[in-house]
Amino acid sequence: MNLDIAILLIEDGLASGAIYVLMALGFVLVFNVTRVIFVPFGDLVSYAALTLASFQLQRTPGTIWLLVTLAALAILLEVLRLYRIGQFARLPRALVVWGVLPLLPVACTLLLDGFALPSYVAIPLTFALILPIGPLLYRIVFQPIANAPVLVLLMVSVALHFAVSGLALMYFGPEGMRTTPLVQGAFDLFGIAISASLLLIVGVAAALSIALLLFFRLTLTGKALLATASNREGARLVGIRTATTSAAAFLVAGIIATVAGVLISPMTTIYYDTGLIVGLKGFVGSVAGGFVSYPLAALGGVIIGQVESFSSFYASAFKEAIVFAAVIPVILARWLWASNAHIEEHDEE
Amino acid sequence: MSAFLDVADVSVSYGKLNAVRDISFSLDQAQIVTIIGPNGAGKTTLLKALVGGLPSTGKVAFEGHDISRLEPEERAECGIFLVPETRALFADMSVYDNLILGGYIRWRDRAGIAHDLDQVFGLFPRLAERRTQQAATLSGGERQMLALGRALMGRPKLLMLDEPSLGLAPIVVREIFKIIAGLRSHGVTILLIEQNARAALETADVGYVLETGEIVHRGEAKALLRDPRVLETYLGGSSQS
Ligand SMILES: Nc1ncnc2c1ncn2[C@@H]1O[C@H](COP(=O)(O)OP(=O)(O)OP(=O)(O)O)[C@@H](O)[C@H]1O
Ligand SMILES: [Mg+2]
């Protein structure tokens, strides 16, 4: 390997690493607030990429049918709940939140059907179509079992992944799609060529990570999410509606997945099940960070990107195996470190 | 006129165990009511049920409205706050963030929250010194202060305290009871659970004695302090002590 190839591999790894960082942050966020390991998170990346690609091909994205189905189910559940607690006065609000808001982008899509949409319309519309999916899935699937053990939530989450990804196959078909690049060209930095798209991916991922950090540090809603993650009982006692903060965590995950989907769709051909692998690698990154720490999860994502890039050069057939096996020494090291710290604590007594 | 808080036939069971059985009582506004009783009597269970944290039967009305089916967060919005036995602090967040989140239901009232924050820091100067410290690293007593301060940030109408003096030094206990008495003069209604029966009865207007899930004595706090049955079991013997 010479230096040029190494630089190429590092750049490649940075681009995919940026995506894994975003996914890792999303996994940690959703898990902390709701204790759900959000397996369908990656599927949302596929939905976002395929929705944008559909717009570019002037096809109707099947996402709208997913939204219609989910909105109908959510409204049904809300009506049943309000009936049970005898609070029908709240029906209009529920109809707006679970019906009107998710169906608004569906209506826009149908109105614009058949037109060639420029990026500045297609991308926002993609966001508007993907964002409601996370909260809707939470409302329909996870909210009714919010107090179930983590393992039950995980099994439900896996089952939900198969359903969501199966529907993606039905809506988008088995063939892959790729979107046209958002930016083109390259820069020269001290003799190293850096493509504009690499800059875009890393820049957007960094900006979104910082935005998330500021959201948690500075806004009351962000703090309410952290409070829900920290102590659910305490959160409810001060009046934080944990169902709302949980749905908000899924909404933020939806933003992350859409950003990831829009960013990777010009890089590689996206199939209905590509998102799962992207998500899994982000998940591995967050596990490396112990699944609780945001900075460590982000670091894990960066490392996974590099490991993947270099192993694809040295042993491309084993690329995935190496990436997923790489987490084992990390977990071992963390475990050893944690038990050492434990022993030291005991020594002090 | 209906009472401020009306509890009618509230029962809670954990499987086969009936921890709270058909309890009825009521509270008037700006009253301090204390519930005393031995370990395992069902005091904590009763408070949890009153904030909606446990499934229960019976009826709870607050300011004339039936709140029996409301979730804990909705009862907080009505002005009912509980400082639970576990304190339920946001352990990995700062003292400041814990207090700010106490004012969550009135987040629009920024000036009021800033004012109340000063009040709480005035009440508990130790918290002011530690505003950036993580709640998890506070001492036991500081944690109690933070839990009480967080509840006060919500401007409760009805404040329920589950053993606020647990594990506190005697001086701090006196301080806490002074604060509780001070809250009443600001119109806050307080439902107080205490092992420290004497201090509780001396501060309260009305007292209840709970045993195995049922109210066995009730009356004016001053009268209970002299009641021989209460004296013997909960106040450790003679009235001269
Ligand atoms: N989650 C639970 N599952 C089963 N039994 C429970 C549960 N919580 C409490 N109990 C039982 O219910 C009874 C009442 O408990 P509770 O905590 O209300 O007592 P308490 O009066 O607050 O006691 P203490 O003064 O020790 O705090 C006890 O016998 C306890 O063992
Ligand atoms: Mg108790």
Coordinates of C-alpha atoms and ligand atoms in Angstrom, one line a residue:
Chain A
M1 CA 0.0 0.0 0.0
N2 CA 1.3 3.4 -0.8
L3 CA 0.4 6.8 0.7
D4 CA -2.1 7.7 -2.0
I5 CA -4.1 4.6 -1.4
A6 CA -4.0 5.0 2.3
I7 CA -5.3 8.6 1.9
L8 CA -8.1 7.3 -0.3
L9 CA -9.0 4.7 2.2
I10 CA -9.0 7.2 5.1
E11 CA -11.3 9.5 3.1
D12 CA -13.6 6.7 2.3
G13 CA -13.6 5.6 5.9
L14 CA -14.4 9.2 7.0
A15 CA -17.4 9.4 4.7
S16 CA -19.0 6.2 5.9
G17 CA -17.7 6.8 9.5
A18 CA -19.6 10.1 9.5
I19 CA -22.8 8.2 8.7
Y20 CA -22.1 5.6 11.4
V21 CA -21.5 8.4 14.0
L22 CA -25.0 9.7 13.2
M23 CA -26.6 6.3 13.5
A24 CA -24.7 5.5 16.7
L25 CA -26.0 8.7 18.3
G26 CA -29.5 7.9 17.2
F27 CA -29.3 4.4 18.7
V28 CA -28.0 5.7 22.1
L29 CA -30.7 8.4 22.2
V30 CA -33.6 6.2 21.5
F31 CA -32.4 3.5 23.9
N32 CA -31.7 6.0 26.7
V33 CA -35.1 7.6 26.5
T34 CA -37.2 4.6 25.8
R35 CA -35.0 1.5 26.4
V36 CA -35.8 0.4 22.9
I37 CA -33.0 -0.9 20.6
F38 CA -34.5 0.6 17.5
V39 CA -33.7 -2.1 14.9
P40 CA -35.9 -0.5 12.2
F41 CA -33.7 2.7 12.5
G42 CA -31.6 1.5 9.6
D43 CA -34.7 0.8 7.5
L44 CA -35.6 4.4 7.8
V45 CA -32.3 5.2 6.1
S46 CA -33.4 3.0 3.2
Y47 CA -36.8 4.6 3.1
A48 CA -35.3 8.1 3.0
A49 CA -32.8 7.2 0.2
L50 CA -35.4 5.4 -1.8
T51 CA -38.0 8.1 -1.4
L52 CA -35.6 10.8 -2.7
A53 CA -34.6 8.5 -5.5
S54 CA -38.2 7.9 -6.4
F55 CA -38.8 11.7 -6.6
Q56 CA -35.8 12.0 -9.0
L57 CA -37.2 9.2 -11.2
Q58 CA -40.6 10.9 -11.0
R59 CA -42.2 7.9 -9.4
T60 CA -44.6 8.1 -6.4
P61 CA -42.7 6.9 -3.4
G62 CA -44.4 4.0 -1.6
T63 CA -43.6 5.8 1.7
I64 CA -47.0 7.5 1.4
W65 CA -48.8 4.3 1.8
L66 CA -46.8 3.4 4.9
L67 CA -47.7 6.8 6.4
V68 CA -51.4 6.3 5.6
T69 CA -51.5 2.9 7.2
L70 CA -49.6 4.0 10.3
A71 CA -51.6 7.2 10.7
A72 CA -54.9 5.1 10.5
L73 CA -53.6 2.6 13.1
A74 CA -52.4 5.4 15.4
I75 CA -55.7 7.2 15.3
L76 CA -57.6 4.0 16.0
L77 CA -55.4 3.5 19.1
E78 CA -55.9 7.1 20.3
V79 CA -59.7 6.8 19.9
L80 CA -59.7 3.6 21.9
R81 CA -57.5 5.2 24.6
L82 CA -59.5 8.4 24.9
Y83 CA -62.7 6.3 25.0
R84 CA -61.3 4.2 27.9
I85 CA -60.3 7.2 30.0
G86 CA -63.4 9.1 29.0
Q87 CA -61.6 12.2 27.6
F88 CA -63.1 12.7 24.2
A89 CA -62.5 16.4 24.5
R90 CA -58.9 15.6 23.5
L91 CA -59.9 13.9 20.3
P92 CA -59.3 16.9 18.0
R93 CA -55.7 17.3 19.2
A94 CA -55.0 13.6 18.7
L95 CA -56.5 13.8 15.2
V96 CA -54.2 16.7 14.3
V97 CA -51.1 15.1 15.8
W98 CA -51.5 11.6 14.5
G99 CA -53.6 12.3 11.4
V100 CA -53.3 15.7 9.9
L101 CA -49.5 16.2 10.5
P102 CA -48.4 12.8 9.0
L103 CA -50.8 13.1 6.1
L104 CA -49.9 16.6 5.1
P105 CA -46.7 15.6 3.3
V106 CA -48.7 12.7 1.7
A107 CA -51.1 15.2 0.3
C108 CA -48.2 17.3 -1.0
T109 CA -46.6 14.3 -2.6
L110 CA -49.8 13.3 -4.4
L111 CA -50.4 16.9 -5.6
L112 CA -46.8 17.1 -7.0
D113 CA -47.0 13.6 -8.5
G114 CA -45.6 13.4 -12.0
F115 CA -43.7 16.7 -11.8
A116 CA -39.9 16.8 -12.0
L117 CA -39.0 18.1 -8.5
P118 CA -35.9 20.1 -8.0
S119 CA -33.7 19.1 -5.1
Y120 CA -34.8 22.0 -2.9
V121 CA -38.3 20.6 -3.1
A122 CA -37.6 16.9 -3.2
I123 CA -35.3 16.9 -0.1
P124 CA -37.6 18.8 2.2
L125 CA -40.5 16.6 1.1
T126 CA -38.4 13.5 1.8
F127 CA -37.8 14.8 5.3
A128 CA -41.5 15.5 5.8
L129 CA -42.4 12.0 4.6
I130 CA -39.8 10.1 6.8
L131 CA -40.1 12.2 10.0
P132 CA -43.5 11.0 11.1
I133 CA -42.6 7.3 10.8
G134 CA -40.6 7.1 14.0
P135 CA -43.2 8.7 16.3
L136 CA -46.0 6.7 14.6
L137 CA -44.1 3.4 15.1
Y138 CA -43.6 4.4 18.7
R139 CA -47.2 5.3 19.3
I140 CA -48.5 2.1 17.7
V141 CA -45.9 -0.5 18.8
F142 CA -43.8 0.7 21.7
Q143 CA -46.0 3.0 23.7
P144 CA -48.5 0.3 24.6
I145 CA -45.7 -1.9 26.0
A146 CA -43.6 1.0 27.4
N147 CA -43.0 -0.8 30.7
A148 CA -42.0 -4.2 29.2
P149 CA -38.5 -5.6 29.9
V150 CA -35.7 -4.5 27.5
L151 CA -35.6 -8.0 26.0
V152 CA -39.2 -8.0 25.1
L153 CA -38.8 -4.5 23.6
L154 CA -35.9 -5.8 21.6
M155 CA -37.8 -8.8 20.2
V156 CA -40.7 -6.6 19.2
S157 CA -38.2 -4.2 17.6
V158 CA -36.7 -7.0 15.5
A159 CA -40.1 -8.2 14.4
L160 CA -41.0 -4.6 13.5
H161 CA -37.8 -4.4 11.4
F162 CA -39.0 -7.4 9.4
A163 CA -42.4 -5.8 8.9
V164 CA -41.0 -2.4 7.9
S165 CA -38.3 -3.8 5.6
G166 CA -40.8 -6.2 4.0
L167 CA -43.1 -3.3 3.2
A168 CA -40.1 -1.5 1.7
L169 CA -39.5 -4.4 -0.6
M170 CA -43.2 -4.2 -1.6
Y171 CA -43.2 -0.4 -2.1
F172 CA -39.8 0.0 -3.8
G173 CA -39.1 -3.4 -5.4
P174 CA -35.9 -5.5 -5.1
E175 CA -33.8 -3.3 -7.5
G176 CA -31.6 -0.7 -6.1
M177 CA -31.6 3.1 -6.7
R178 CA -29.0 5.8 -6.6
T179 CA -29.6 9.5 -6.5
T180 CA -27.7 12.1 -8.4
P181 CA -24.9 13.8 -6.4
L182 CA -25.8 16.9 -4.5
V183 CA -22.4 18.5 -5.0
Q184 CA -19.5 17.8 -7.4
G185 CA -15.8 18.6 -7.8
A186 CA -12.9 18.3 -5.5
F187 CA -10.6 20.6 -3.5
D188 CA -6.9 20.4 -3.1
L189 CA -5.6 20.6 0.5
F190 CA -1.8 20.5 0.8
G191 CA -1.7 18.2 -2.3
I192 CA -4.4 15.9 -1.0
A193 CA -7.5 15.8 -3.2
I194 CA -10.7 16.1 -1.1
S195 CA -14.0 15.6 -2.9
A196 CA -16.8 18.1 -2.3
S197 CA -19.1 15.2 -1.4
L198 CA -16.8 14.1 1.4
L199 CA -16.7 17.6 2.7
L200 CA -20.5 17.7 2.6
I201 CA -21.0 14.5 4.5
V202 CA -18.5 15.2 7.2
G203 CA -19.7 18.8 7.5
V204 CA -23.4 17.9 7.8
A205 CA -22.7 15.0 10.2
A206 CA -20.6 17.3 12.4
A207 CA -23.2 20.1 12.2
L208 CA -26.0 17.7 13.2
S209 CA -24.0 16.2 16.1
I210 CA -23.3 19.7 17.4
A211 CA -27.0 20.7 16.9
L212 CA -28.0 17.7 19.0
L213 CA -25.5 18.6 21.7
L214 CA -26.9 22.1 21.9
F215 CA -30.4 20.8 21.8
F216 CA -29.7 18.7 24.9
R217 CA -27.7 21.4 26.7
L218 CA -29.7 24.5 26.0
T219 CA -33.4 23.6 25.4
L220 CA -35.9 22.6 28.0
T221 CA -37.3 20.0 25.6
G222 CA -33.8 18.5 25.3
K223 CA -33.4 18.4 29.0
A224 CA -36.8 16.8 29.4
L225 CA -35.6 14.1 27.0
L226 CA -32.5 13.6 29.2
A227 CA -34.6 13.6 32.3
T228 CA -36.8 10.9 30.9
A229 CA -33.7 8.9 30.1
S230 CA -32.3 9.5 33.6
N231 CA -35.3 8.8 35.8
R232 CA -38.7 8.0 34.3
E233 CA -40.6 8.2 37.6
G234 CA -39.0 11.5 38.5
A235 CA -39.8 12.9 35.0
R236 CA -43.5 12.0 35.4
L237 CA -43.6 13.5 38.8
V238 CA -42.5 16.9 37.5
G239 CA -45.1 16.7 34.8
I240 CA -43.0 15.6 31.8
R241 CA -45.2 13.5 29.6
T242 CA -42.9 10.6 28.9
A243 CA -45.1 9.4 26.0
T244 CA -44.3 12.7 24.3
T245 CA -40.6 12.8 25.1
S246 CA -40.3 9.2 23.9
A247 CA -42.1 10.1 20.6
A248 CA -39.7 13.1 20.4
A249 CA -36.7 10.7 20.7
F250 CA -38.1 8.7 17.8
L251 CA -38.6 12.0 15.9
V252 CA -35.0 13.0 16.4
A253 CA -34.0 9.5 15.2
G254 CA -36.1 10.1 12.1
I255 CA -34.2 13.3 11.4
I256 CA -30.9 11.5 11.8
A257 CA -32.0 8.6 9.5
T258 CA -33.2 11.0 6.8
V259 CA -30.0 13.0 6.9
A260 CA -28.0 9.7 6.7
G261 CA -30.2 8.4 3.8
V262 CA -30.0 11.6 1.8
L263 CA -26.2 11.7 2.3
I264 CA -25.4 8.1 1.3
S265 CA -27.8 7.8 -1.5
P266 CA -25.5 9.4 -4.1
M267 CA -22.5 7.4 -2.7
T268 CA -23.8 3.9 -3.2
T269 CA -26.7 2.1 -4.7
I270 CA -29.4 1.7 -2.0
Y271 CA -31.6 -1.4 -1.8
Y272 CA -34.7 -1.8 0.4
D273 CA -32.4 -3.7 2.9
T274 CA -29.2 -1.6 2.7
G275 CA -30.2 0.5 5.7
L276 CA -30.1 -2.5 8.0
I277 CA -26.4 -3.0 7.5
V278 CA -25.7 0.7 7.7
G279 CA -27.7 0.8 11.0
L280 CA -26.0 -2.3 12.3
K281 CA -22.6 -0.7 11.9
G282 CA -23.7 2.4 13.7
F283 CA -25.1 0.1 16.4
V284 CA -21.7 -1.6 16.7
G285 CA -20.2 1.9 17.1
S286 CA -22.5 2.7 19.9
V287 CA -21.9 -0.6 21.6
A288 CA -18.2 0.2 21.6
G289 CA -19.2 3.3 23.5
G290 CA -21.0 1.2 26.1
F291 CA -24.4 2.2 24.6
V292 CA -24.8 5.1 27.1
S293 CA -22.1 7.7 26.2
Y294 CA -22.7 10.0 23.3
P295 CA -19.1 11.0 22.7
L296 CA -17.9 7.4 22.9
A297 CA -20.6 6.3 20.5
A298 CA -19.5 8.9 18.1
L299 CA -15.9 7.8 18.4
G300 CA -17.0 4.2 17.8
G301 CA -18.7 5.3 14.6
V302 CA -15.5 7.0 13.3
I303 CA -13.4 3.9 14.1
I304 CA -15.9 1.5 12.5
G305 CA -15.7 3.6 9.3
Q306 CA -11.9 3.3 9.2
V307 CA -11.9 -0.4 10.1
E308 CA -14.4 -1.0 7.3
S309 CA -12.5 1.0 4.7
F310 CA -9.1 -0.6 5.4
S311 CA -10.5 -4.2 5.7
S312 CA -12.2 -3.7 2.3
F313 CA -8.8 -3.1 0.8
Y314 CA -6.9 -5.9 2.5
A315 CA -9.6 -8.6 2.7
S316 CA -12.7 -7.3 0.9
A317 CA -14.5 -10.7 1.2
F318 CA -14.3 -10.5 4.9
K319 CA -15.1 -6.8 5.2
E320 CA -18.3 -7.2 7.2
A321 CA -17.0 -10.0 9.3
I322 CA -14.0 -7.9 10.3
V323 CA -16.2 -4.9 11.1
F324 CA -18.5 -6.8 13.3
A325 CA -15.7 -8.9 15.0
A326 CA -13.9 -5.6 15.7
V327 CA -16.3 -4.9 18.5
I328 CA -15.3 -8.0 20.5
P329 CA -11.9 -6.7 21.6
V330 CA -13.5 -3.4 22.4
I331 CA -16.1 -4.9 24.6
L332 CA -13.5 -7.1 26.3
A333 CA -11.3 -4.1 26.9
R334 CA -14.2 -2.1 28.4
W335 CA -15.1 -5.0 30.6
L336 CA -11.6 -5.5 31.9
W337 CA -11.3 -1.8 32.5
A338 CA -14.6 -1.7 34.3
S339 CA -13.8 -4.6 36.5
N340 CA -10.3 -3.1 37.3
A341 CA -12.0 0.1 38.3
H342 CA -14.3 -2.0 40.5
I343 CA -11.4 -3.8 42.2
E344 CA -9.6 -0.5 42.9
E345 CA -12.8 0.9 44.5
H346 CA -12.8 -2.1 46.8
D347 CA -9.1 -1.7 47.6
E348 CA -9.8 1.8 48.9
E349 CA -12.3 0.6 51.5
Chain B
M1 CA -68.5 22.6 49.8
S2 CA -66.3 19.8 48.7
A3 CA -62.9 19.4 50.3
F4 CA -59.6 20.4 48.6
L5 CA -58.6 16.7 48.2
D6 CA -61.2 14.0 48.6
V7 CA -60.0 10.4 48.8
A8 CA -62.8 7.9 48.8
D9 CA -62.4 4.1 49.2
V10 CA -59.0 3.9 47.7
S11 CA -57.5 0.4 47.6
V12 CA -54.3 -0.8 46.1
S13 CA -53.2 -4.4 45.9
Y14 CA -49.9 -6.0 44.8
G15 CA -51.2 -9.4 43.6
K16 CA -52.8 -11.0 46.5
L17 CA -51.5 -8.5 49.1
N18 CA -54.0 -5.7 49.8
A19 CA -51.5 -3.0 50.8
V20 CA -54.1 -0.2 51.1
R21 CA -57.7 -1.0 51.9
D22 CA -60.7 1.2 51.4
I23 CA -59.0 4.4 52.7
S24 CA -61.1 7.5 52.8
F25 CA -60.1 11.0 54.1
S26 CA -60.1 14.5 53.0
L27 CA -57.8 17.6 53.2
D28 CA -58.6 21.2 53.4
Q29 CA -56.6 23.9 51.7
A30 CA -53.5 25.1 53.5
Q31 CA -53.6 22.3 55.9
I32 CA -50.8 20.0 57.0
V33 CA -52.0 16.5 57.3
T34 CA -49.6 13.7 58.4
I35 CA -49.9 10.0 58.1
I36 CA -47.9 7.9 60.5
G37 CA -47.6 4.2 60.9
P38 CA -45.2 1.3 61.2
N39 CA -43.0 0.0 58.4
G40 CA -45.0 -1.7 55.7
A41 CA -48.3 -0.1 56.7
G42 CA -48.9 1.0 53.2
K43 CA -48.0 4.7 53.5
T44 CA -45.7 4.9 50.5
T45 CA -48.2 2.8 48.5
L46 CA -51.0 5.3 49.3
L47 CA -49.0 8.3 48.2
K48 CA -48.0 6.6 45.0
A49 CA -51.6 5.8 44.3
L50 CA -52.6 9.4 44.9
V51 CA -50.2 10.7 42.2
G52 CA -51.4 8.0 39.8
G53 CA -48.2 6.0 39.9
L54 CA -49.9 2.8 40.8
P55 CA -53.2 1.3 39.6
S56 CA -55.8 1.7 42.3
T57 CA -59.6 1.5 42.8
G58 CA -61.7 4.1 44.5
K59 CA -62.1 7.8 43.8
V60 CA -59.8 10.8 44.1
A61 CA -61.1 14.3 43.6
F62 CA -58.9 17.4 43.6
E63 CA -60.5 20.9 43.8
G64 CA -63.8 19.3 42.9
H65 CA -62.5 17.4 39.8
D66 CA -62.3 13.7 39.6
I67 CA -58.6 12.9 38.9
S68 CA -58.8 9.2 39.5
R69 CA -57.9 8.3 35.9
L70 CA -55.2 10.9 35.3
E71 CA -51.6 10.0 34.7
P72 CA -48.9 11.3 37.1
E73 CA -47.8 14.0 34.7
E74 CA -51.4 15.2 34.4
R75 CA -51.8 15.4 38.1
A76 CA -48.6 17.4 38.3
E77 CA -50.2 19.8 35.8
C78 CA -53.1 20.1 38.3
G79 CA -50.5 21.1 41.0
I80 CA -50.0 17.8 42.8
F81 CA -46.4 17.0 43.5
L82 CA -44.8 14.1 45.3
V83 CA -41.4 13.9 46.8
P84 CA -41.1 10.1 46.7
E85 CA -39.3 7.9 49.2
T86 CA -36.6 7.2 46.5
R87 CA -36.4 10.9 45.6
A88 CA -36.3 10.0 41.9
L89 CA -33.7 12.7 41.1
F90 CA -32.2 13.0 37.6
A91 CA -28.9 11.6 38.9
D92 CA -26.7 12.3 35.9
M93 CA -27.9 15.9 35.6
S94 CA -26.8 19.0 37.4
V95 CA -28.5 20.5 40.5
Y96 CA -29.5 23.4 38.4
D97 CA -31.0 21.2 35.7
N98 CA -32.9 19.2 38.3
L99 CA -34.5 22.4 39.7
I100 CA -35.2 23.9 36.3
L101 CA -37.0 20.6 35.3
G102 CA -39.0 20.9 38.5
G103 CA -40.6 24.0 36.9
Y104 CA -41.3 22.1 33.7
I105 CA -45.1 22.5 33.8
R106 CA -44.8 26.3 33.8
W107 CA -42.0 26.6 31.4
R108 CA -43.6 29.6 29.8
D109 CA -43.2 31.6 33.0
R110 CA -39.5 32.3 32.7
A111 CA -39.5 35.2 35.2
G112 CA -41.4 33.2 37.7
I113 CA -39.0 30.2 37.4
A114 CA -36.0 32.5 37.8
H115 CA -37.6 34.0 40.9
D116 CA -38.5 30.6 42.4
L117 CA -34.9 29.4 41.7
D118 CA -33.6 32.2 43.8
Q119 CA -36.1 31.3 46.5
V120 CA -35.0 27.7 46.6
F121 CA -31.4 28.6 46.6
G122 CA -32.2 31.0 49.5
L123 CA -33.9 28.2 51.3
F124 CA -31.1 25.7 50.7
P125 CA -27.8 27.7 50.3
R126 CA -26.0 24.3 50.0
L127 CA -27.7 23.7 46.7
A128 CA -26.7 27.2 45.4
E129 CA -23.0 26.3 46.1
R130 CA -23.4 23.1 44.2
R131 CA -25.5 24.2 41.2
T132 CA -23.3 22.6 38.6
Q133 CA -22.6 19.4 40.6
Q134 CA -24.2 16.2 39.4
A135 CA -27.2 15.1 41.5
A136 CA -25.7 11.6 41.9
T137 CA -22.7 13.0 43.7
L138 CA -24.6 14.9 46.3
S139 CA -24.7 13.7 49.9
G140 CA -27.8 12.1 51.2
G141 CA -29.0 15.2 52.9
E142 CA -28.3 17.4 49.9
R143 CA -30.3 15.0 47.8
Q144 CA -33.3 15.4 50.1
M145 CA -33.0 19.2 49.8
L146 CA -32.8 18.9 46.0
A147 CA -35.8 16.7 45.9
L148 CA -37.8 19.1 48.0
G149 CA -36.5 22.1 46.0
R150 CA -37.4 20.4 42.7
A151 CA -41.0 19.9 43.9
L152 CA -41.2 23.5 45.1
M153 CA -40.2 24.7 41.6
G154 CA -43.5 23.4 40.3
R155 CA -45.4 25.7 42.7
P156 CA -47.4 22.8 44.1
K157 CA -50.9 23.3 45.4
L158 CA -50.7 20.0 47.1
L159 CA -47.3 18.7 48.1
M160 CA -46.9 15.1 49.3
L161 CA -43.7 14.3 51.2
D162 CA -42.6 10.7 51.8
E163 CA -40.4 10.8 54.9
P164 CA -38.6 14.1 54.1
S165 CA -36.5 13.7 57.3
L166 CA -35.1 10.2 56.4
G167 CA -31.4 10.1 57.2
L168 CA -31.0 13.8 58.0
A169 CA -29.1 15.3 60.9
P170 CA -31.4 16.7 63.7
I171 CA -30.7 20.3 62.9
V172 CA -31.6 19.8 59.2
V173 CA -34.7 17.9 60.2
R174 CA -35.8 21.0 62.3
E175 CA -35.0 23.2 59.3
I176 CA -37.1 21.0 57.0
F177 CA -40.1 21.1 59.3
K178 CA -39.8 24.9 59.6
I179 CA -39.9 25.0 55.8
I180 CA -42.9 22.8 55.7
A181 CA -44.7 25.0 58.2
G182 CA -43.7 28.1 56.2
L183 CA -45.2 26.5 53.0
R184 CA -48.6 26.2 54.7
S185 CA -48.6 30.0 55.4
H186 CA -48.1 30.4 51.6
G187 CA -51.3 28.4 51.0
V188 CA -49.7 25.1 50.1
T189 CA -51.5 22.0 51.3
I190 CA -49.2 19.3 52.6
L191 CA -49.6 15.6 53.0
L192 CA -46.7 14.4 55.1
I193 CA -45.5 10.9 55.8
E194 CA -43.1 10.5 58.7
Q195 CA -41.3 8.0 60.9
N196 CA -40.5 10.9 63.1
A197 CA -44.0 10.9 64.5
R198 CA -43.5 13.5 67.2
A199 CA -42.1 16.2 64.9
A200 CA -44.8 15.4 62.3
L201 CA -47.7 15.7 64.7
E202 CA -46.3 18.8 66.2
T203 CA -46.2 20.5 62.8
A204 CA -49.4 19.1 61.4
D205 CA -53.0 20.1 61.9
V206 CA -54.5 16.7 61.4
G207 CA -53.1 13.2 61.8
Y208 CA -53.9 9.7 60.6
V209 CA -52.4 6.5 61.9
L210 CA -52.2 3.8 59.3
E211 CA -51.7 0.1 60.2
T212 CA -51.7 -2.8 57.7
G213 CA -53.4 -0.7 55.0
E214 CA -56.2 0.8 57.2
I215 CA -56.7 4.0 59.1
V216 CA -56.9 3.0 62.7
H217 CA -56.8 6.4 64.4
R218 CA -57.6 9.9 63.2
G219 CA -57.9 13.2 64.8
E220 CA -56.4 16.6 65.4
A221 CA -52.6 16.3 65.5
K222 CA -52.5 17.9 69.0
A223 CA -55.0 15.4 70.3
L224 CA -53.1 12.4 68.8
L225 CA -50.0 13.6 70.5
R226 CA -51.8 13.1 73.8
D227 CA -53.6 9.9 72.8
P228 CA -52.3 7.1 75.0
R229 CA -52.6 4.5 72.2
V230 CA -50.6 6.6 69.8
L231 CA -48.2 7.6 72.5
E232 CA -47.2 4.1 73.4
T233 CA -46.7 2.8 69.9
Y234 CA -45.3 5.7 68.0
L235 CA -44.0 8.3 70.4
G236 CA -42.1 5.9 72.7
G237 CA -44.1 6.0 75.9
S238 CA -44.9 8.8 78.4
S239 CA -46.2 12.2 77.4
Q240 CA -43.5 13.9 79.5
S241 CA -40.6 12.8 77.2
Ligands
LIG1 N1 -44.0 -3.5 44.3 C1 -44.5 -4.2 45.4 N2 -44.8 -5.5 45.2 C2 -45.3 -6.3 46.2 N3 -45.5 -5.8 47.4 C3 -45.1 -4.5 47.7 C4 -44.6 -3.7 46.7 N4 -44.4 -2.5 47.2 C5 -44.8 -2.6 48.5 N5 -45.2 -3.8 48.8 C6 -45.7 -4.2 50.1 O1 -46.8 -3.4 50.5 C7 -46.7 -3.2 51.9 C8 -46.8 -1.7 52.1 O2 -45.6 -1.1 51.6 P1 -45.3 0.5 51.7 O3 -44.0 0.7 51.0 O4 -46.4 1.2 51.3 O5 -45.1 0.6 53.3 P2 -44.7 2.0 54.1 O6 -45.8 2.2 55.0 O7 -44.3 3.1 53.2 O8 -43.4 1.4 54.9 P3 -42.1 2.2 55.4 O9 -42.5 3.0 56.6 O10 -41.2 1.1 55.7 O11 -41.7 3.1 54.2 C9 -45.5 -3.8 52.4 O12 -45.8 -5.0 53.0 C10 -44.6 -4.1 51.2 O13 -43.8 -5.2 51.3
MG2 MG -42.6 4.1 52.9

